[in-house]
Amino acid sequence: GEEGKFYVWSIEDIKSLLNEEDAKLFIQVFNLTEDGNFEEESTKERTGTNIPHFTKNFSEIASEQNLSYEQLAEKIESIREILFAEREKRIHPLKDDKILTDWNGLLIASLAKSGRVLNNDNYINEARKAIQFINEKLTNEDGTLLHRYREGEASIKAKLDDYAFLIWGLLELYESTFNLLYLEDAVKLQKIQNDLFWDDQKGGYFMTSNDAEELIIRPKEIYDGAIPSGNSVSFMNLVRLGKITANPIYDEFATSQAKAFADKVKSSLPGSTMFLSALDFAMGPSAEIILVGNDEDLKSSEMLLYIRKKFIPNKVVVFKSIDDNQSQLSELAQYTNNYSRLEGKLTVYACENYNCKLPVNSLEGLKKIL
């Protein structure tokens, strides 16, 4: 019942737990004071307790203490273990430890995108693991999603944000791995979303599905605030799916999406940033970049690294592997049948609305066409 109680320490706490030398070190390193640095929220008065924190980097502190970096780290770690053991005796604050499909979708998108831009496989692998968890724990046998998982139980029918954000994550993960399963799942989920949430009368997506508990009204949300709205992310997903697959059904939905919310967006441009980003992508110019080659070509490709590092926000990247049976890709993106590898090297086609420049298979050539 007391704000911050689990986390804060008084100087007396530290002195009672540590020997004199270690207590002095901890107080100096973590900037503890007698008055404390923690304030009571309502009165703004200091409570005599402290949140341990650094004001200098570790190397500076080690130098001031006449210790090597390693010596200081070892001392702090041994002190930390003592304090941690003591803190474990305190009553823990309640934790919100449920797992949500929509927020994981956002995380998957950011991990997958940052992983490919920064060439960091750890981020991409974390995104893969999160997708696998959702597939195993939060997906019904018919492919529909659930919203929440906690303590072994998955429940609550998924809402628009769950579908929209997860599809976003899947599209980012496809472009980071070129694993067709992620693209297939995005396509499947988009169809389910269209079937369950689309407003056939006025366009746009309702927040709740047509098989959810019946409400007095079915709301729609378009405001892009701390997180983007499900409708804005869906607009972007539809545009990207249209560019990746060249299937006109996605363009039709995207056009209806733009018309459905045009008036609301015009009246609130700062609250429509994701929606406007999708509109910019839809109106163009935008790029479709198709790579053709084998998996080994891709692993060592300077061209792929260049494409990923160069800031071209309105683009999609598709990989056609000559090693695999490409029937899956052909079904999803039939136009890719027309692209082939040149001179036994990874070949890049850079297109704008599927009007392609001459293919290139060298980094110098790629720089020219991009």
Coordinates of C-alpha atoms in Angstrom, one line a residue:
G1 CA 0.0 0.0 0.0
E2 CA 3.0 2.3 -0.1
E3 CA 4.3 3.8 -3.3
G4 CA 7.7 2.5 -4.3
K5 CA 8.2 0.6 -1.1
F6 CA 9.4 -2.6 -2.8
Y7 CA 12.2 -0.8 -4.8
V8 CA 13.7 1.9 -2.5
W9 CA 16.5 1.9 0.1
S10 CA 17.5 4.1 2.9
I11 CA 21.1 4.6 3.9
E12 CA 20.4 2.8 7.2
D13 CA 19.1 -0.2 5.2
I14 CA 22.4 -0.4 3.3
K15 CA 24.5 0.0 6.4
S16 CA 22.6 -2.7 8.2
L17 CA 23.1 -5.2 5.4
L18 CA 26.6 -4.6 4.2
N19 CA 30.0 -4.2 5.9
E20 CA 31.3 -0.6 6.3
E21 CA 33.5 -0.7 3.1
D22 CA 30.8 -2.1 0.9
A23 CA 28.1 0.1 2.2
K24 CA 30.3 3.2 1.6
L25 CA 31.0 2.0 -2.0
F26 CA 27.4 1.3 -2.8
I27 CA 26.2 4.7 -1.3
Q28 CA 28.7 6.5 -3.5
V29 CA 28.3 4.6 -6.7
F30 CA 24.5 4.6 -6.6
N31 CA 24.1 8.2 -5.3
L32 CA 22.2 7.5 -2.1
T33 CA 21.5 10.5 0.3
E34 CA 20.1 10.8 3.8
D35 CA 17.1 12.8 2.6
G36 CA 16.6 10.3 -0.2
N37 CA 15.8 11.0 -3.9
F38 CA 12.4 9.4 -3.8
E39 CA 9.4 11.7 -3.4
E40 CA 6.0 11.0 -2.0
E41 CA 3.7 11.4 -4.9
S42 CA 1.0 13.6 -3.3
T43 CA 3.1 15.8 -1.1
K44 CA 6.3 15.9 -3.2
E45 CA 8.3 15.5 0.1
R46 CA 11.5 13.4 0.3
T47 CA 10.9 10.2 2.2
G48 CA 14.5 9.4 3.2
T49 CA 14.6 6.5 0.8
N50 CA 16.5 6.2 -2.5
I51 CA 16.2 4.7 -5.9
P52 CA 19.8 3.5 -6.6
H53 CA 21.0 5.0 -9.9
F54 CA 24.2 5.9 -11.8
T55 CA 25.1 9.5 -12.7
K56 CA 28.4 8.5 -14.4
N57 CA 29.4 5.6 -16.6
F58 CA 31.1 2.5 -15.0
S59 CA 34.6 3.3 -16.3
E60 CA 34.5 6.8 -14.7
I61 CA 33.3 5.3 -11.4
A62 CA 36.0 2.6 -11.4
S63 CA 38.7 5.3 -12.0
E64 CA 37.4 7.4 -9.1
Q65 CA 37.4 4.4 -6.8
N66 CA 40.9 3.4 -7.9
L67 CA 39.6 0.1 -9.1
S68 CA 39.8 -1.7 -12.4
Y69 CA 36.6 -2.0 -14.3
E70 CA 36.5 -5.8 -13.5
Q71 CA 37.2 -5.3 -9.8
L72 CA 34.3 -2.8 -9.5
A73 CA 32.0 -5.0 -11.4
E74 CA 32.8 -7.9 -9.2
K75 CA 32.2 -5.9 -6.0
I76 CA 29.0 -4.4 -7.2
E77 CA 27.7 -7.9 -8.3
S78 CA 28.4 -9.4 -4.8
I79 CA 26.6 -6.4 -3.2
R80 CA 23.7 -6.7 -5.6
E81 CA 23.2 -10.3 -4.7
I82 CA 22.9 -9.5 -1.0
L83 CA 20.4 -6.7 -1.6
F84 CA 18.4 -8.8 -4.1
A85 CA 18.1 -11.6 -1.5
E86 CA 16.9 -9.0 1.1
R87 CA 14.4 -7.4 -1.4
E88 CA 12.9 -10.8 -2.1
K89 CA 11.6 -10.9 1.5
R90 CA 9.5 -7.8 0.7
I91 CA 5.9 -8.1 -0.6
H92 CA 6.2 -7.9 -4.4
P93 CA 4.0 -5.4 -6.2
L94 CA 1.3 -6.9 -8.4
K95 CA 2.5 -7.5 -11.9
D96 CA 0.5 -7.4 -15.1
D97 CA 1.9 -10.5 -16.7
K98 CA -0.7 -11.4 -19.3
I99 CA 0.5 -11.9 -22.8
L100 CA -1.4 -10.0 -25.5
T101 CA -1.5 -10.9 -29.2
D102 CA -1.8 -7.2 -30.4
W103 CA 1.2 -5.9 -28.3
N104 CA 3.3 -8.9 -29.3
G105 CA 2.4 -8.1 -33.0
L106 CA 3.9 -4.7 -32.5
L107 CA 7.0 -6.1 -30.9
I108 CA 7.4 -8.7 -33.6
A109 CA 7.2 -6.0 -36.3
S110 CA 9.8 -3.9 -34.5
L111 CA 12.2 -6.8 -33.8
A112 CA 11.9 -8.1 -37.4
K113 CA 12.4 -4.7 -39.0
S114 CA 15.3 -3.6 -36.7
G115 CA 16.9 -7.0 -37.2
R116 CA 17.2 -6.7 -40.9
V117 CA 18.1 -3.0 -40.9
L118 CA 20.8 -3.5 -38.2
N119 CA 21.8 -7.0 -39.6
N120 CA 21.1 -8.5 -36.1
D121 CA 19.9 -12.1 -36.2
N122 CA 19.2 -12.1 -32.5
Y123 CA 16.3 -9.7 -33.0
I124 CA 14.9 -11.7 -35.8
N125 CA 15.1 -14.9 -33.8
E126 CA 13.2 -13.4 -30.9
A127 CA 10.5 -12.3 -33.4
R128 CA 10.4 -15.9 -34.7
K129 CA 10.0 -17.3 -31.2
A130 CA 7.1 -14.8 -30.4
I131 CA 5.3 -15.8 -33.6
Q132 CA 5.7 -19.5 -32.7
F133 CA 4.3 -18.9 -29.3
I134 CA 1.2 -17.2 -30.7
N135 CA 0.8 -20.0 -33.3
E136 CA 0.9 -22.5 -30.5
K137 CA -0.9 -20.8 -27.7
L138 CA -3.2 -18.1 -29.1
T139 CA -4.4 -19.5 -32.4
N140 CA -7.6 -21.6 -32.7
E141 CA -7.8 -24.7 -34.9
D142 CA -9.7 -22.7 -37.5
G143 CA -7.0 -20.1 -37.7
T144 CA -8.8 -17.4 -35.7
L145 CA -6.9 -15.7 -33.0
L146 CA -7.3 -15.2 -29.2
H147 CA -6.5 -12.0 -27.4
R148 CA -4.9 -13.0 -24.1
Y149 CA -2.7 -15.7 -22.6
R150 CA -2.0 -16.1 -18.9
E151 CA -0.9 -19.0 -16.6
G152 CA -1.6 -21.6 -19.3
E153 CA -5.0 -20.2 -20.3
A154 CA -5.8 -18.5 -23.6
S155 CA -9.1 -16.6 -23.8
I156 CA -11.1 -13.7 -25.2
K157 CA -11.9 -13.5 -28.9
A158 CA -9.3 -11.4 -30.7
K159 CA -10.1 -7.9 -31.7
L160 CA -9.1 -5.9 -34.7
D161 CA -5.8 -4.8 -33.3
D162 CA -4.8 -8.4 -32.7
Y163 CA -5.2 -9.3 -36.3
A164 CA -3.8 -6.0 -37.7
F165 CA -0.7 -5.8 -35.6
L166 CA 0.1 -9.5 -36.0
I167 CA -0.2 -9.3 -39.8
W168 CA 2.2 -6.3 -39.6
G169 CA 4.6 -8.4 -37.7
L170 CA 4.3 -11.3 -40.1
L171 CA 5.0 -9.0 -43.1
E172 CA 8.1 -7.6 -41.5
L173 CA 9.3 -11.1 -40.6
Y174 CA 8.7 -12.3 -44.1
E175 CA 10.9 -9.5 -45.5
S176 CA 13.5 -10.2 -42.8
T177 CA 13.7 -14.0 -43.5
F178 CA 11.9 -14.6 -46.8
N179 CA 10.3 -17.6 -45.2
L180 CA 7.1 -18.0 -47.2
L181 CA 5.2 -19.4 -44.3
Y182 CA 5.1 -16.0 -42.7
L183 CA 3.7 -14.5 -45.9
E184 CA 1.1 -17.3 -46.2
D185 CA 0.0 -16.7 -42.6
A186 CA -0.3 -13.0 -43.2
V187 CA -2.5 -13.7 -46.2
K188 CA -4.7 -16.2 -44.3
L189 CA -5.1 -13.8 -41.3
Q190 CA -6.0 -10.9 -43.6
K191 CA -8.8 -13.0 -45.2
I192 CA -10.1 -13.9 -41.7
Q193 CA -9.9 -10.2 -40.6
N194 CA -11.8 -9.1 -43.7
D195 CA -14.5 -11.8 -43.1
L196 CA -14.9 -10.9 -39.4
F197 CA -14.4 -7.2 -39.1
W198 CA -15.1 -5.5 -42.4
D199 CA -18.1 -3.1 -42.7
D200 CA -19.8 -4.0 -45.9
Q201 CA -22.0 -0.9 -45.8
K202 CA -19.6 2.0 -45.2
G203 CA -16.1 0.4 -45.4
G204 CA -13.4 0.2 -42.8
Y205 CA -13.0 -2.3 -40.0
F206 CA -15.0 -2.6 -36.8
M207 CA -13.1 -3.0 -33.5
T208 CA -15.0 -6.2 -32.7
S209 CA -15.7 -9.3 -34.9
N210 CA -19.1 -10.1 -36.2
D211 CA -19.2 -13.3 -34.1
A212 CA -18.3 -11.5 -30.8
E213 CA -20.7 -10.6 -28.1
E214 CA -23.3 -8.2 -29.5
L215 CA -22.9 -4.6 -28.5
I216 CA -25.3 -1.7 -28.7
I217 CA -23.0 -0.3 -31.4
R218 CA -19.9 -1.8 -33.1
P219 CA -17.2 1.0 -32.8
K220 CA -14.5 1.9 -35.3
E221 CA -11.3 3.5 -34.3
I222 CA -8.9 5.5 -36.5
Y223 CA -7.0 7.6 -34.1
D224 CA -3.2 7.1 -34.1
G225 CA -2.0 7.9 -30.6
A226 CA 0.7 6.2 -28.5
I227 CA 0.1 3.2 -30.7
P228 CA -1.4 3.3 -34.2
S229 CA -5.0 2.3 -34.7
G230 CA -6.0 -1.1 -36.0
N231 CA -7.6 0.5 -39.0
S232 CA -4.5 2.5 -39.9
V233 CA -2.2 -0.5 -39.6
S234 CA -4.7 -2.5 -41.7
F235 CA -4.5 0.1 -44.4
M236 CA -0.8 -0.2 -44.5
N237 CA -1.0 -4.0 -44.4
L238 CA -3.4 -4.0 -47.4
V239 CA -1.2 -1.7 -49.4
R240 CA 1.9 -3.9 -48.7
L241 CA 0.0 -7.1 -49.4
G242 CA -1.1 -5.6 -52.7
K243 CA 2.4 -4.7 -53.6
I244 CA 3.9 -8.1 -52.6
T245 CA 1.2 -10.3 -54.3
A246 CA -0.2 -8.0 -57.1
N247 CA -3.6 -9.3 -56.1
P248 CA -6.1 -6.6 -56.9
I249 CA -8.4 -7.6 -54.0
Y250 CA -6.0 -5.9 -51.5
D251 CA -6.0 -2.7 -53.6
E252 CA -9.8 -2.7 -53.6
F253 CA -9.9 -3.0 -49.8
A254 CA -7.2 -0.4 -49.4
T255 CA -9.1 2.1 -51.6
S256 CA -12.3 1.5 -49.6
Q257 CA -10.3 2.0 -46.4
A258 CA -9.0 5.4 -47.6
K259 CA -12.5 6.5 -48.6
A260 CA -14.1 5.3 -45.4
F261 CA -12.0 7.5 -43.2
A262 CA -11.0 10.4 -45.5
D263 CA -13.2 13.0 -43.7
K264 CA -12.1 12.0 -40.2
V265 CA -8.4 12.0 -41.2
K266 CA -8.7 15.4 -42.9
S267 CA -10.1 16.9 -39.7
S268 CA -7.3 15.4 -37.5
L269 CA -4.0 15.1 -39.4
P270 CA -1.7 14.9 -36.4
G271 CA -3.8 12.1 -35.0
S272 CA -3.6 10.1 -38.2
T273 CA 0.1 9.6 -38.8
M274 CA 0.1 5.9 -39.5
F275 CA -2.9 6.3 -41.8
L276 CA -1.2 9.0 -43.7
S277 CA 2.0 6.9 -44.0
A278 CA -0.2 4.2 -45.6
L279 CA -1.8 6.7 -47.9
D280 CA 1.6 8.0 -49.0
F281 CA 2.6 4.4 -49.7
A282 CA -0.6 3.7 -51.7
M283 CA -0.3 6.9 -53.8
G284 CA 3.4 6.4 -54.5
P285 CA 5.9 6.5 -55.8
S286 CA 6.7 3.1 -54.2
A287 CA 9.0 0.3 -55.1
E288 CA 8.8 -3.4 -55.6
I289 CA 12.2 -5.1 -55.4
I290 CA 12.4 -8.7 -56.5
L291 CA 15.5 -10.8 -55.8
V292 CA 16.1 -14.0 -57.7
G293 CA 18.7 -16.5 -56.8
N294 CA 19.5 -19.4 -54.5
D295 CA 19.8 -19.3 -50.7
E296 CA 23.6 -19.2 -50.7
D297 CA 23.5 -16.1 -53.0
L298 CA 21.3 -14.4 -50.4
K299 CA 23.4 -15.2 -47.4
S300 CA 26.5 -13.5 -48.7
S301 CA 24.8 -10.7 -50.7
E302 CA 26.1 -7.2 -50.5
M303 CA 23.1 -6.2 -52.6
L304 CA 20.6 -7.3 -50.0
L305 CA 22.5 -5.5 -47.2
Y306 CA 22.5 -2.4 -49.4
I307 CA 18.8 -2.6 -50.0
R308 CA 18.1 -3.0 -46.3
K309 CA 20.3 -0.2 -45.2
K310 CA 19.2 2.3 -47.8
F311 CA 16.2 4.3 -46.5
I312 CA 13.4 3.6 -49.0
P313 CA 10.3 3.6 -46.7
N314 CA 7.7 2.8 -49.4
K315 CA 9.0 -0.5 -50.7
V316 CA 8.4 -4.2 -50.5
V317 CA 11.1 -6.8 -51.1
V318 CA 10.3 -10.3 -52.4
F319 CA 12.7 -13.2 -52.8
K320 CA 12.3 -15.9 -55.5
S321 CA 14.5 -18.8 -54.6
I322 CA 15.5 -21.1 -57.5
D323 CA 16.4 -23.8 -55.0
D324 CA 12.9 -24.4 -53.8
N325 CA 9.6 -25.5 -55.3
Q326 CA 8.2 -22.0 -55.9
S327 CA 4.6 -23.2 -56.3
Q328 CA 3.8 -21.5 -53.0
L329 CA 5.2 -18.1 -54.2
S330 CA 3.6 -18.5 -57.6
E331 CA 0.2 -19.0 -55.9
L332 CA 0.7 -15.9 -53.7
A333 CA 2.4 -13.7 -56.3
Q334 CA 1.9 -15.0 -59.8
Y335 CA 3.9 -12.2 -61.4
T336 CA 7.1 -13.6 -60.0
N337 CA 7.0 -16.4 -62.6
N338 CA 8.4 -13.8 -65.1
Y339 CA 11.6 -13.2 -63.2
S340 CA 14.8 -15.2 -63.6
R341 CA 18.4 -15.2 -62.4
L342 CA 21.1 -13.8 -64.8
E343 CA 24.6 -15.3 -65.3
G344 CA 24.2 -17.6 -62.3
K345 CA 24.2 -14.7 -59.8
L346 CA 21.7 -13.1 -57.5
T347 CA 19.7 -10.8 -59.7
V348 CA 17.7 -7.7 -58.6
Y349 CA 14.7 -6.2 -60.4
A350 CA 13.7 -2.8 -59.1
C351 CA 10.2 -1.9 -60.2
E352 CA 7.7 0.9 -59.7
N353 CA 4.1 -0.2 -60.0
Y354 CA 5.5 -3.3 -61.6
N355 CA 7.3 -1.3 -64.4
C356 CA 10.8 -2.7 -64.0
K357 CA 14.1 -1.3 -64.8
L358 CA 16.7 -3.6 -66.4
P359 CA 17.8 -6.3 -63.9
V360 CA 21.2 -6.0 -62.3
N361 CA 23.5 -8.6 -60.6
S362 CA 26.2 -6.3 -59.1
L363 CA 26.3 -3.8 -56.2
E364 CA 27.4 -1.1 -58.6
G365 CA 24.5 -1.7 -60.9
L366 CA 22.1 -1.8 -57.9
K367 CA 23.3 1.6 -56.6
K368 CA 22.5 3.1 -60.0
I369 CA 19.0 1.8 -60.3
L370 CA 18.1 2.7 -56.7

